[in-house]
Structure formats: structure tokens, C-alpha cells
């Protein structure tokens, strides 16, 4: 049930994102006096609709997107002469650019809001200053940057019987009161030699004798991580966190898009999660990961944080990707508007008349080609997420 709830939450969040995207186009178009005849969520058969003023609002059967119908988006569209002055194509270039960019702007605003909620409402994960064990690592990995595999030996902490929630009192006879002191005590021990570790477990002291391992790139290794606490930030700090994390996610989205060609061969790799193929996913995969987060045996705070971060990162990626100068995306239409104005400016410099709007008929093959490529990659990602899904630890 938790998994299904996670998937439902993701689908609802996706629909809200789509509605906000279309609302961005709708509100700005209305603000500039353009005629908008339809505002729909979904595609396919109309389930419900109502008309208010000149605009029909409704829901369609397939919840996979949404659309606005703004009169006269291109020169190819036939427009009633009475509506021509209010058509999109007759508006100033700056107005058209604002309307086209408003969808991505709403994705970015939503992401910033969710990141603010993470910091100010739920709290940010920080390590406790005590010596209480938050988690016991399963293995001794090959190095500090790798995860556990079936070939890796169990961690000294796991072998010795350390439990999450144990408060480490002393290591090798040296008292420890916080994680910093504990780290120094661990590093002072020789790997491979049994060491006396005293822990407070539910009010009683338990003595254990782990033999510390050596971890490449780190040194002496016990295999425990600190207890995690969540601290809410003040509004100002939350805004700073949201802006910083938003920028980090934006750069990460750009990196994921750049690495996509390298990731495609690994989409059906047995260990996809540890390859570049594990860094890309479709909305199906993102929904699956959200379900896994909700089903995980962790407290509510990391669950909420992770779900909000997933939704925020998705919105940043979609918003940025939509601004790429490729038709049929909004960024492609913005590029056309900029091209038209640049061409008109050059013509004016040479004393020639404005060449007028770009010929969209010549752009149709490019638009169809880009659309076909996006659909192909999207279907490939969906297939990978269905037949070789990513499993989070």
C-alpha cells in the first residue's frame, strides 16, 4: 500500500506540475489580451468540460500532459479576421517570449517552493553530535566511493553485533562522547586486531570486540554512520538553501542530459543503478522510485524530504529541457521569435523591409524529426524502467 501511495502521490504531483505549466501560458496570454479558447489537462477523449467566457476548461482521458489553445500561434493557422488583432502571432516579440517561457517559469517556481518546504517545513538531515549509531553498514566496500556487492565482506560493526541506536561509550578503553571523538578513536586502532568497544544499549552496557577493517581511501573502518536528526531552517536560511539546491539541481539536469548518449547502452545493464544508465529515468521510473521511498522502513521526515526532492528535481529538469531551442518545445518557438526579430533588425540596417514571420512549413520536418527522437528516447527509458527498474537501497 505504501508503494502504491507513493506512485499515486507522484502522479498527482505530475498532474499539478502540468496544470501549473499550462497556467503559466494561460495567465500571461490573458494578461496580454490574447484569445485563449481552451485550457485542458490530459489528452484524448474529453471526460468533462465547461465554458466560461471565451475559454473552454476541461479534463481529458489520458493524464499525460495538457494544453492551451491560444489563437494564431503560427502563420499556418487560420484565424477569424475579428480575432486576428488578439492572436499570438500579432503580439510584440517580448510578449510572445514571456508567454512561451511562462510554462518553464512555473516549473522553476514550484521547485523553489518545494525546496523551501524541505528546509523550513520538514527539516534538513544533519548528523547528530552524539556518539549514537544511526545505521550499521552491511559491508566493507572496495573504496569510499563504491557501494556494497555480494563479494564484499561484512563490516566489522555488523560482525560484532552493533545495532542502530547503540550509543558508543568507549573504544579501546578511550571514552567517547561525540562523533568526532569516536572517529579519532577508530582511526587510532590498527586494522585486523580485536578492539574492546563498549556500547549503551537500552540503558545497559554491552561489550563487543570488533576487528576493524581497512577501507581504501579512508583508513581504519568500523562500518557505522551517525544518528540523523532533522533541523528546520529559519525562512531566510530556507530561501538560501532553496536557491542553492535549485542551482545544483539545474547543473545536475544539464549533466544528465549531456550524459544521455553515454547512458543509453547501460539502460538494460544488470547493475544499471551503478552505471550511467541509473542516472536517467522516465516518469514511470520516477514514479517507481517515489513508491520505493514511501515503502522504505525509514521515518516520515526522510520520506517526505526525498519525495519533495524527487518532484523538485523533475520540475527543474522539465522546465530546463522545455527551454532548449528545439521545436516543438517552447524553447524552439522562442528561438523562432528571436530569429524573426534579429532578421528584421538586420533588414532594417540594410534599408530593406521586414521579411515578416518565419516560414513554419520549412520548420515542420525539423520539428517532426525532434519529436520522433524525443518519443523514441522516451519509450526506450520507459521500457528500461519497466523491464530493468532501478532499485534504491
mmCIF file of C-alpha atoms in Angstrom:
data_model
loop_
_atom_site.group_PDB
_atom_site.id
_atom_site.type_symbol
_atom_site.label_atom_id
_atom_site.label_comp_id
_atom_site.label_asym_id
_atom_site.label_seq_id
_atom_site.Cartn_x
_atom_site.Cartn_y
_atom_site.Cartn_z
ATOM 1 C CA UNK A 1 0.000 0.000 0.000
ATOM 2 C CA UNK A 2 2.843 2.400 0.804
ATOM 3 C CA UNK A 3 4.371 1.767 -2.621
ATOM 4 C CA UNK A 4 1.054 2.412 -4.388
ATOM 5 C CA UNK A 5 0.547 5.553 -2.306
ATOM 6 C CA UNK A 6 3.972 6.797 -3.433
ATOM 7 C CA UNK A 7 3.100 6.201 -7.090
ATOM 8 C CA UNK A 8 -0.246 7.977 -6.654
ATOM 9 C CA UNK A 9 1.473 10.935 -4.956
ATOM 10 C CA UNK A 10 3.925 11.186 -7.852
ATOM 11 C CA UNK A 11 1.158 11.026 -10.488
ATOM 12 C CA UNK A 12 -0.855 13.710 -8.692
ATOM 13 C CA UNK A 13 2.266 15.885 -8.349
ATOM 14 C CA UNK A 14 2.954 15.409 -12.066
ATOM 15 C CA UNK A 15 -0.575 16.486 -12.979
ATOM 16 C CA UNK A 16 -0.273 19.557 -10.730
ATOM 17 C CA UNK A 17 3.023 20.407 -12.433
ATOM 18 C CA UNK A 18 1.376 20.120 -15.851
ATOM 19 C CA UNK A 19 -1.535 22.302 -14.752
ATOM 20 C CA UNK A 20 0.849 24.954 -13.417
ATOM 21 C CA UNK A 21 2.864 24.838 -16.646
ATOM 22 C CA UNK A 22 -0.245 25.430 -18.716
ATOM 23 C CA UNK A 23 -1.494 28.011 -16.219
ATOM 24 C CA UNK A 24 1.711 29.957 -16.819
ATOM 25 C CA UNK A 25 0.980 30.145 -20.544
ATOM 26 C CA UNK A 26 -2.725 30.815 -19.911
ATOM 27 C CA UNK A 27 -2.360 33.638 -17.372
ATOM 28 C CA UNK A 28 0.303 35.520 -19.317
ATOM 29 C CA UNK A 29 -1.596 35.157 -22.609
ATOM 30 C CA UNK A 30 -4.748 36.506 -20.955
ATOM 31 C CA UNK A 31 -2.728 39.275 -19.317
ATOM 32 C CA UNK A 32 -1.563 40.469 -22.734
ATOM 33 C CA UNK A 33 -5.079 40.288 -24.205
ATOM 34 C CA UNK A 34 -4.547 37.194 -26.361
ATOM 35 C CA UNK A 35 -7.534 34.985 -27.065
ATOM 36 C CA UNK A 36 -7.349 31.570 -25.362
ATOM 37 C CA UNK A 37 -10.151 29.234 -26.427
ATOM 38 C CA UNK A 38 -9.183 26.057 -24.495
ATOM 39 C CA UNK A 39 -7.441 25.052 -21.267
ATOM 40 C CA UNK A 40 -7.279 21.259 -20.856
ATOM 41 C CA UNK A 41 -5.472 18.771 -18.643
ATOM 42 C CA UNK A 42 -4.729 15.493 -20.429
ATOM 43 C CA UNK A 43 -5.170 14.295 -23.989
ATOM 44 C CA UNK A 44 -7.643 12.136 -25.922
ATOM 45 C CA UNK A 45 -11.352 11.836 -25.198
ATOM 46 C CA UNK A 46 -12.898 14.693 -23.222
ATOM 47 C CA UNK A 47 -14.212 13.493 -19.845
ATOM 48 C CA UNK A 48 -15.535 16.810 -18.597
ATOM 49 C CA UNK A 49 -15.562 20.399 -19.784
ATOM 50 C CA UNK A 50 -17.237 23.693 -19.109
ATOM 51 C CA UNK A 51 -17.131 27.026 -20.907
ATOM 52 C CA UNK A 52 -16.591 30.287 -19.113
ATOM 53 C CA UNK A 53 -16.456 33.369 -21.280
ATOM 54 C CA UNK A 54 -14.467 32.613 -24.427
ATOM 55 C CA UNK A 55 -12.471 29.719 -22.878
ATOM 56 C CA UNK A 56 -13.417 26.064 -22.538
ATOM 57 C CA UNK A 57 -11.901 24.355 -19.477
ATOM 58 C CA UNK A 58 -11.760 20.575 -19.218
ATOM 59 C CA UNK A 59 -10.178 17.220 -18.424
ATOM 60 C CA UNK A 60 -9.316 14.567 -20.976
ATOM 61 C CA UNK A 61 -8.953 10.814 -20.576
ATOM 62 C CA UNK A 62 -5.175 10.399 -20.802
ATOM 63 C CA UNK A 63 -3.426 12.234 -17.913
ATOM 64 C CA UNK A 64 -0.153 12.593 -19.795
ATOM 65 C CA UNK A 65 0.088 16.330 -20.226
ATOM 66 C CA UNK A 66 -2.112 19.281 -21.020
ATOM 67 C CA UNK A 67 -2.534 22.168 -23.426
ATOM 68 C CA UNK A 68 -3.778 25.704 -24.033
ATOM 69 C CA UNK A 69 -5.317 26.746 -27.313
ATOM 70 C CA UNK A 70 -4.066 30.282 -27.970
ATOM 71 C CA UNK A 71 -5.415 31.676 -31.213
ATOM 72 C CA UNK A 72 -2.887 32.208 -34.016
ATOM 73 C CA UNK A 73 0.205 30.518 -32.597
ATOM 74 C CA UNK A 74 1.772 30.330 -36.087
ATOM 75 C CA UNK A 75 1.157 31.703 -39.583
ATOM 76 C CA UNK A 76 -0.114 28.263 -40.617
ATOM 77 C CA UNK A 77 -3.259 28.635 -38.519
ATOM 78 C CA UNK A 78 -6.465 30.037 -39.985
ATOM 79 C CA UNK A 79 -7.834 32.754 -37.722
ATOM 80 C CA UNK A 80 -11.133 34.607 -37.838
ATOM 81 C CA UNK A 81 -10.353 38.168 -39.032
ATOM 82 C CA UNK A 82 -12.160 39.503 -35.958
ATOM 83 C CA UNK A 83 -9.729 37.604 -33.705
ATOM 84 C CA UNK A 84 -6.566 38.449 -35.646
ATOM 85 C CA UNK A 85 -5.600 41.511 -33.527
ATOM 86 C CA UNK A 86 -5.699 39.263 -30.422
ATOM 87 C CA UNK A 87 -3.814 36.364 -31.997
ATOM 88 C CA UNK A 88 -0.480 35.254 -30.594
ATOM 89 C CA UNK A 89 1.365 35.957 -33.834
ATOM 90 C CA UNK A 90 0.335 39.632 -33.873
ATOM 91 C CA UNK A 91 1.758 40.419 -30.450
ATOM 92 C CA UNK A 92 5.083 42.122 -29.726
ATOM 93 C CA UNK A 93 8.060 39.758 -29.602
ATOM 94 C CA UNK A 94 8.691 40.353 -25.887
ATOM 95 C CA UNK A 95 5.102 39.436 -25.060
ATOM 96 C CA UNK A 96 5.325 36.213 -27.057
ATOM 97 C CA UNK A 97 8.597 35.260 -25.366
ATOM 98 C CA UNK A 98 7.095 35.826 -21.909
ATOM 99 C CA UNK A 99 4.070 33.654 -22.757
ATOM 100 C CA UNK A 100 6.279 30.883 -24.156
ATOM 101 C CA UNK A 101 8.697 30.948 -21.204
ATOM 102 C CA UNK A 102 5.943 31.138 -18.570
ATOM 103 C CA UNK A 103 5.434 27.353 -18.528
ATOM 104 C CA UNK A 104 9.040 26.638 -17.595
ATOM 105 C CA UNK A 105 8.979 29.558 -15.165
ATOM 106 C CA UNK A 106 6.144 27.848 -13.257
ATOM 107 C CA UNK A 107 8.182 24.619 -13.044
ATOM 108 C CA UNK A 108 11.090 26.584 -11.590
ATOM 109 C CA UNK A 109 8.870 28.416 -9.072
ATOM 110 C CA UNK A 110 7.266 25.140 -7.962
ATOM 111 C CA UNK A 111 10.696 23.561 -7.480
ATOM 112 C CA UNK A 112 11.881 26.544 -5.411
ATOM 113 C CA UNK A 113 8.739 26.348 -3.273
ATOM 114 C CA UNK A 114 9.198 22.598 -2.645
ATOM 115 C CA UNK A 115 12.859 23.098 -1.720
ATOM 116 C CA UNK A 116 11.822 25.865 0.691
ATOM 117 C CA UNK A 117 9.295 23.464 2.278
ATOM 118 C CA UNK A 118 12.026 20.841 2.652
ATOM 119 C CA UNK A 119 14.244 23.250 4.585
ATOM 120 C CA UNK A 120 11.680 25.259 6.559
ATOM 121 C CA UNK A 121 8.843 22.752 6.961
ATOM 122 C CA UNK A 122 10.321 19.249 7.152
ATOM 123 C CA UNK A 123 13.917 19.961 8.085
ATOM 124 C CA UNK A 124 17.335 19.150 6.680
ATOM 125 C CA UNK A 125 19.130 15.963 7.555
ATOM 126 C CA UNK A 126 22.184 16.531 9.753
ATOM 127 C CA UNK A 127 24.397 14.160 11.703
ATOM 128 C CA UNK A 128 23.780 14.045 15.442
ATOM 129 C CA UNK A 129 26.575 15.411 17.626
ATOM 130 C CA UNK A 130 26.301 12.402 19.954
ATOM 131 C CA UNK A 131 28.015 9.013 19.611
ATOM 132 C CA UNK A 132 24.742 7.220 18.887
ATOM 133 C CA UNK A 133 24.822 4.840 15.912
ATOM 134 C CA UNK A 134 22.284 5.731 13.249
ATOM 135 C CA UNK A 135 22.946 2.811 10.892
ATOM 136 C CA UNK A 136 25.248 -0.195 10.628
ATOM 137 C CA UNK A 137 26.859 -0.603 7.222
ATOM 138 C CA UNK A 138 26.401 -4.010 5.613
ATOM 139 C CA UNK A 139 29.888 -4.440 4.174
ATOM 140 C CA UNK A 140 33.433 -3.193 3.720
ATOM 141 C CA UNK A 141 33.214 -1.673 0.210
ATOM 142 C CA UNK A 142 36.129 -1.689 -2.223
ATOM 143 C CA UNK A 143 36.633 2.057 -1.644
ATOM 144 C CA UNK A 144 34.872 5.092 -0.168
ATOM 145 C CA UNK A 145 33.008 5.790 -3.425
ATOM 146 C CA UNK A 146 31.618 2.315 -4.103
ATOM 147 C CA UNK A 147 28.596 0.517 -2.718
ATOM 148 C CA UNK A 148 28.217 -2.987 -1.367
ATOM 149 C CA UNK A 149 28.347 -6.027 -3.633
ATOM 150 C CA UNK A 150 27.887 -9.716 -2.864
ATOM 151 C CA UNK A 151 31.680 -10.159 -2.980
ATOM 152 C CA UNK A 152 32.410 -7.599 -0.248
ATOM 153 C CA UNK A 153 32.965 -8.888 3.331
ATOM 154 C CA UNK A 154 30.604 -7.899 6.123
ATOM 155 C CA UNK A 155 31.544 -4.782 8.048
ATOM 156 C CA UNK A 156 33.267 -5.156 11.447
ATOM 157 C CA UNK A 157 30.269 -3.488 13.115
ATOM 158 C CA UNK A 158 27.851 -5.999 11.593
ATOM 159 C CA UNK A 159 30.040 -8.964 12.504
ATOM 160 C CA UNK A 160 30.411 -7.760 16.109
ATOM 161 C CA UNK A 161 26.687 -7.233 16.552
ATOM 162 C CA UNK A 162 26.427 -3.448 16.776
ATOM 163 C CA UNK A 163 22.862 -2.177 16.400
ATOM 164 C CA UNK A 164 21.344 1.077 15.211
ATOM 165 C CA UNK A 165 20.510 3.059 18.332
ATOM 166 C CA UNK A 166 23.542 1.835 20.288
ATOM 167 C CA UNK A 167 25.397 4.668 21.999
ATOM 168 C CA UNK A 168 29.130 4.046 21.857
ATOM 169 C CA UNK A 169 30.646 4.701 25.288
ATOM 170 C CA UNK A 170 34.306 3.796 24.671
ATOM 171 C CA UNK A 171 36.642 2.362 22.030
ATOM 172 C CA UNK A 172 39.788 0.571 23.108
ATOM 173 C CA UNK A 173 39.328 1.976 26.622
ATOM 174 C CA UNK A 174 39.089 5.564 25.362
ATOM 175 C CA UNK A 175 35.790 7.281 26.368
ATOM 176 C CA UNK A 176 33.901 8.927 23.507
ATOM 177 C CA UNK A 177 31.030 11.425 23.788
ATOM 178 C CA UNK A 178 30.502 12.584 20.222
ATOM 179 C CA UNK A 179 31.119 11.502 16.639
ATOM 180 C CA UNK A 180 34.343 13.486 16.290
ATOM 181 C CA UNK A 181 35.908 11.790 19.312
ATOM 182 C CA UNK A 182 34.691 8.429 18.069
ATOM 183 C CA UNK A 183 36.271 8.981 14.649
ATOM 184 C CA UNK A 184 39.643 9.785 16.237
ATOM 185 C CA UNK A 185 39.409 6.684 18.448
ATOM 186 C CA UNK A 186 38.621 4.464 15.440
ATOM 187 C CA UNK A 187 41.476 5.879 13.348
ATOM 188 C CA UNK A 188 43.928 5.248 16.192
ATOM 189 C CA UNK A 189 43.270 1.489 16.084
ATOM 190 C CA UNK A 190 45.216 -0.991 13.960
ATOM 191 C CA UNK A 191 43.135 -2.870 11.346
ATOM 192 C CA UNK A 192 42.736 -6.601 11.917
ATOM 193 C CA UNK A 193 43.163 -6.507 15.695
ATOM 194 C CA UNK A 194 40.176 -7.109 18.037
ATOM 195 C CA UNK A 195 39.270 -3.951 19.960
ATOM 196 C CA UNK A 196 37.018 -3.613 23.005
ATOM 197 C CA UNK A 197 34.004 -1.435 22.222
ATOM 198 C CA UNK A 198 31.516 -0.642 24.992
ATOM 199 C CA UNK A 199 28.019 0.490 23.988
ATOM 200 C CA UNK A 200 24.952 1.615 25.879
ATOM 201 C CA UNK A 201 22.037 -0.441 24.578
ATOM 202 C CA UNK A 202 18.636 0.441 26.023
ATOM 203 C CA UNK A 203 20.181 1.514 29.334
ATOM 204 C CA UNK A 204 22.589 -1.374 29.826
ATOM 205 C CA UNK A 205 26.224 -1.600 28.835
ATOM 206 C CA UNK A 206 27.269 -4.238 26.292
ATOM 207 C CA UNK A 207 30.891 -5.057 25.490
ATOM 208 C CA UNK A 208 31.766 -6.049 21.910
ATOM 209 C CA UNK A 209 35.054 -6.999 20.269
ATOM 210 C CA UNK A 210 35.109 -5.999 16.579
ATOM 211 C CA UNK A 211 38.242 -6.365 14.453
ATOM 212 C CA UNK A 212 38.444 -3.128 12.470
ATOM 213 C CA UNK A 213 38.948 -3.318 8.714
ATOM 214 C CA UNK A 214 40.905 -1.066 6.380
ATOM 215 C CA UNK A 215 38.937 0.892 3.797
ATOM 216 C CA UNK A 216 40.814 2.196 0.787
ATOM 217 C CA UNK A 217 40.811 5.986 0.810
ATOM 218 C CA UNK A 218 39.637 6.229 4.428
ATOM 219 C CA UNK A 219 41.819 4.066 6.677
ATOM 220 C CA UNK A 220 40.572 2.148 9.706
ATOM 221 C CA UNK A 221 36.913 1.248 9.247
ATOM 222 C CA UNK A 222 34.220 0.104 11.670
ATOM 223 C CA UNK A 223 31.144 0.439 9.474
ATOM 224 C CA UNK A 224 28.743 2.711 11.346
ATOM 225 C CA UNK A 225 27.127 6.023 10.463
ATOM 226 C CA UNK A 226 25.831 8.675 12.856
ATOM 227 C CA UNK A 227 22.277 9.064 14.001
ATOM 228 C CA UNK A 228 20.462 11.539 11.795
ATOM 229 C CA UNK A 229 18.399 14.447 13.088
ATOM 230 C CA UNK A 230 16.260 16.869 11.107
ATOM 231 C CA UNK A 231 16.620 20.579 11.771
ATOM 232 C CA UNK A 232 14.190 23.147 10.392
ATOM 233 C CA UNK A 233 15.745 26.294 8.993
ATOM 234 C CA UNK A 234 14.534 29.851 9.536
ATOM 235 C CA UNK A 235 12.796 31.414 6.493
ATOM 236 C CA UNK A 236 15.907 33.313 5.390
ATOM 237 C CA UNK A 237 18.148 30.233 5.623
ATOM 238 C CA UNK A 238 15.456 28.167 3.888
ATOM 239 C CA UNK A 239 15.398 30.622 0.970
ATOM 240 C CA UNK A 240 19.189 30.438 0.732
ATOM 241 C CA UNK A 241 19.079 26.616 0.777
ATOM 242 C CA UNK A 242 16.319 26.526 -1.853
ATOM 243 C CA UNK A 243 18.235 28.827 -4.210
ATOM 244 C CA UNK A 244 21.500 26.920 -3.773
ATOM 245 C CA UNK A 245 19.876 23.500 -4.184
ATOM 246 C CA UNK A 246 17.873 24.734 -7.193
ATOM 247 C CA UNK A 247 21.080 25.793 -8.934
ATOM 248 C CA UNK A 248 22.778 22.499 -8.044
ATOM 249 C CA UNK A 249 19.833 20.551 -9.459
ATOM 250 C CA UNK A 250 19.823 22.670 -12.612
ATOM 251 C CA UNK A 251 23.512 21.907 -13.212
ATOM 252 C CA UNK A 252 22.817 18.245 -12.460
ATOM 253 C CA UNK A 253 19.974 18.208 -15.005
ATOM 254 C CA UNK A 254 22.295 19.664 -17.644
ATOM 255 C CA UNK A 255 24.872 16.998 -16.842
ATOM 256 C CA UNK A 256 22.278 14.210 -17.069
ATOM 257 C CA UNK A 257 21.130 15.498 -20.483
ATOM 258 C CA UNK A 258 24.747 15.715 -21.695
ATOM 259 C CA UNK A 259 25.475 12.174 -20.488
ATOM 260 C CA UNK A 260 22.300 10.671 -22.002
ATOM 261 C CA UNK A 261 24.055 9.189 -25.089
ATOM 262 C CA UNK A 262 26.555 7.510 -22.776
ATOM 263 C CA UNK A 263 23.776 6.222 -20.504
ATOM 264 C CA UNK A 264 21.606 4.592 -23.181
ATOM 265 C CA UNK A 265 23.825 1.478 -23.654
ATOM 266 C CA UNK A 266 23.581 0.796 -19.891
ATOM 267 C CA UNK A 267 19.795 1.057 -19.557
ATOM 268 C CA UNK A 268 19.409 -2.723 -19.656
ATOM 269 C CA UNK A 269 22.665 -3.494 -17.814
ATOM 270 C CA UNK A 270 22.322 -5.986 -14.959
ATOM 271 C CA UNK A 271 23.721 -3.472 -12.462
ATOM 272 C CA UNK A 272 22.031 -0.452 -14.060
ATOM 273 C CA UNK A 273 21.901 1.528 -10.803
ATOM 274 C CA UNK A 274 25.712 1.647 -10.586
ATOM 275 C CA UNK A 275 26.171 2.688 -14.238
ATOM 276 C CA UNK A 276 25.362 5.930 -16.119
ATOM 277 C CA UNK A 277 22.077 4.221 -17.071
ATOM 278 C CA UNK A 278 20.998 4.539 -13.454
ATOM 279 C CA UNK A 279 21.199 8.323 -13.636
ATOM 280 C CA UNK A 280 18.387 8.684 -16.192
ATOM 281 C CA UNK A 281 14.781 7.621 -15.905
ATOM 282 C CA UNK A 282 11.330 8.252 -17.351
ATOM 283 C CA UNK A 283 8.284 9.411 -15.425
ATOM 284 C CA UNK A 284 7.488 5.702 -14.974
ATOM 285 C CA UNK A 285 10.830 5.176 -13.255
ATOM 286 C CA UNK A 286 10.453 8.335 -11.173
ATOM 287 C CA UNK A 287 7.034 7.132 -10.025
ATOM 288 C CA UNK A 288 8.514 3.737 -9.160
ATOM 289 C CA UNK A 289 11.324 5.324 -7.123
ATOM 290 C CA UNK A 290 8.787 7.507 -5.289
ATOM 291 C CA UNK A 291 6.844 4.355 -4.419
ATOM 292 C CA UNK A 292 10.015 2.693 -3.130
ATOM 293 C CA UNK A 293 10.737 5.710 -0.921
ATOM 294 C CA UNK A 294 7.261 5.553 0.636
ATOM 295 C CA UNK A 295 7.629 1.789 1.182
ATOM 296 C CA UNK A 296 11.093 2.082 2.782
ATOM 297 C CA UNK A 297 11.424 1.431 6.514
ATOM 298 C CA UNK A 298 12.521 4.924 7.425
ATOM 299 C CA UNK A 299 10.881 7.698 9.424
ATOM 300 C CA UNK A 300 8.416 10.135 7.882
ATOM 301 C CA UNK A 301 10.861 13.031 7.594
ATOM 302 C CA UNK A 302 13.353 11.430 5.176
ATOM 303 C CA UNK A 303 10.412 10.046 3.201
ATOM 304 C CA UNK A 304 8.817 13.468 2.775
ATOM 305 C CA UNK A 305 12.180 15.105 2.050
ATOM 306 C CA UNK A 306 13.065 12.549 -0.625
ATOM 307 C CA UNK A 307 9.645 12.708 -2.309
ATOM 308 C CA UNK A 308 9.730 16.520 -2.405
ATOM 309 C CA UNK A 309 13.302 16.463 -3.766
ATOM 310 C CA UNK A 310 12.291 13.992 -6.493
ATOM 311 C CA UNK A 311 9.367 16.198 -7.548
ATOM 312 C CA UNK A 312 11.509 19.352 -7.391
ATOM 313 C CA UNK A 313 14.298 17.831 -9.487
ATOM 314 C CA UNK A 314 11.774 16.572 -12.059
ATOM 315 C CA UNK A 315 10.282 20.059 -12.392
ATOM 316 C CA UNK A 316 13.704 21.655 -12.811
ATOM 317 C CA UNK A 317 14.667 19.136 -15.484
ATOM 318 C CA UNK A 318 11.381 19.507 -17.374
ATOM 319 C CA UNK A 319 11.495 23.303 -17.117
ATOM 320 C CA UNK A 320 15.068 23.495 -18.405
ATOM 321 C CA UNK A 321 14.594 20.851 -21.104
ATOM 322 C CA UNK A 322 11.497 22.647 -22.369
ATOM 323 C CA UNK A 323 13.596 25.783 -22.981
ATOM 324 C CA UNK A 324 16.041 24.049 -25.320
ATOM 325 C CA UNK A 325 15.915 25.806 -28.728
ATOM 326 C CA UNK A 326 14.319 22.824 -30.446
ATOM 327 C CA UNK A 327 10.854 22.640 -31.942
ATOM 328 C CA UNK A 328 8.222 21.638 -30.921
ATOM 329 C CA UNK A 329 9.260 22.652 -27.394
ATOM 330 C CA UNK A 330 8.645 26.157 -26.076
ATOM 331 C CA UNK A 331 12.352 26.934 -26.380
ATOM 332 C CA UNK A 332 12.133 26.210 -30.103
ATOM 333 C CA UNK A 333 9.286 28.703 -30.519
ATOM 334 C CA UNK A 334 11.252 31.278 -28.508
ATOM 335 C CA UNK A 335 14.211 30.707 -30.836
ATOM 336 C CA UNK A 336 11.942 31.355 -33.827
ATOM 337 C CA UNK A 337 10.702 34.641 -32.320
ATOM 338 C CA UNK A 338 14.295 35.758 -31.635
ATOM 339 C CA UNK A 339 15.300 34.737 -35.168
ATOM 340 C CA UNK A 340 12.431 36.766 -36.639
ATOM 341 C CA UNK A 341 13.384 39.897 -34.695
ATOM 342 C CA UNK A 342 17.108 39.504 -35.486
ATOM 343 C CA UNK A 343 16.283 39.095 -39.164
ATOM 344 C CA UNK A 344 14.032 42.176 -39.083
ATOM 345 C CA UNK A 345 16.769 44.202 -37.359
ATOM 346 C CA UNK A 346 19.351 43.235 -39.975
ATOM 347 C CA UNK A 347 16.909 44.092 -42.778
ATOM 348 C CA UNK A 348 16.283 47.496 -41.228
ATOM 349 C CA UNK A 349 20.034 48.153 -41.020
ATOM 350 C CA UNK A 350 20.286 47.445 -44.750
ATOM 351 C CA UNK A 351 17.277 49.654 -45.544
ATOM 352 C CA UNK A 352 15.103 46.703 -46.534
ATOM 353 C CA UNK A 353 11.558 45.861 -45.439
ATOM 354 C CA UNK A 354 10.849 43.439 -42.590
ATOM 355 C CA UNK A 355 10.918 39.886 -44.067
ATOM 356 C CA UNK A 356 7.977 39.018 -41.793
ATOM 357 C CA UNK A 357 7.289 35.828 -39.843
ATOM 358 C CA UNK A 358 9.406 32.702 -40.288
ATOM 359 C CA UNK A 359 8.009 30.081 -42.643
ATOM 360 C CA UNK A 360 6.908 27.315 -40.270
ATOM 361 C CA UNK A 361 6.333 24.987 -43.218
ATOM 362 C CA UNK A 362 10.099 24.781 -43.666
ATOM 363 C CA UNK A 363 10.481 24.009 -39.963
ATOM 364 C CA UNK A 364 7.946 21.168 -39.896
ATOM 365 C CA UNK A 365 10.466 18.444 -40.930
ATOM 366 C CA UNK A 366 12.840 19.571 -38.162
ATOM 367 C CA UNK A 367 10.005 19.649 -35.641
ATOM 368 C CA UNK A 368 8.805 16.182 -36.663
ATOM 369 C CA UNK A 369 12.352 14.821 -36.501
ATOM 370 C CA UNK A 370 12.961 16.203 -32.996
ATOM 371 C CA UNK A 371 9.566 14.970 -31.836
ATOM 372 C CA UNK A 372 10.270 11.471 -33.211
ATOM 373 C CA UNK A 373 13.662 11.431 -31.457
ATOM 374 C CA UNK A 374 12.154 12.515 -28.138
ATOM 375 C CA UNK A 375 9.396 9.900 -28.387
ATOM 376 C CA UNK A 376 11.931 7.180 -29.236
ATOM 377 C CA UNK A 377 14.196 8.039 -26.308
ATOM 378 C CA UNK A 378 11.175 8.369 -24.022
ATOM 379 C CA UNK A 379 9.843 4.932 -24.997
ATOM 380 C CA UNK A 380 13.305 3.433 -24.522
ATOM 381 C CA UNK A 381 13.503 4.892 -20.995
ATOM 382 C CA UNK A 382 10.000 3.651 -20.193
ATOM 383 C CA UNK A 383 10.912 0.152 -21.412
ATOM 384 C CA UNK A 384 14.064 0.181 -19.280
ATOM 385 C CA UNK A 385 12.105 1.332 -16.223
ATOM 386 C CA UNK A 386 9.561 -1.456 -16.727
ATOM 387 C CA UNK A 387 11.880 -4.355 -17.555
ATOM 388 C CA UNK A 388 15.024 -3.255 -15.711
ATOM 389 C CA UNK A 389 13.885 -0.861 -12.966
ATOM 390 C CA UNK A 390 16.216 0.972 -10.604
ATOM 391 C CA UNK A 391 16.077 -0.318 -7.026
ATOM 392 C CA UNK A 392 17.117 2.113 -4.326
ATOM 393 C CA UNK A 393 18.854 0.810 -1.207
#
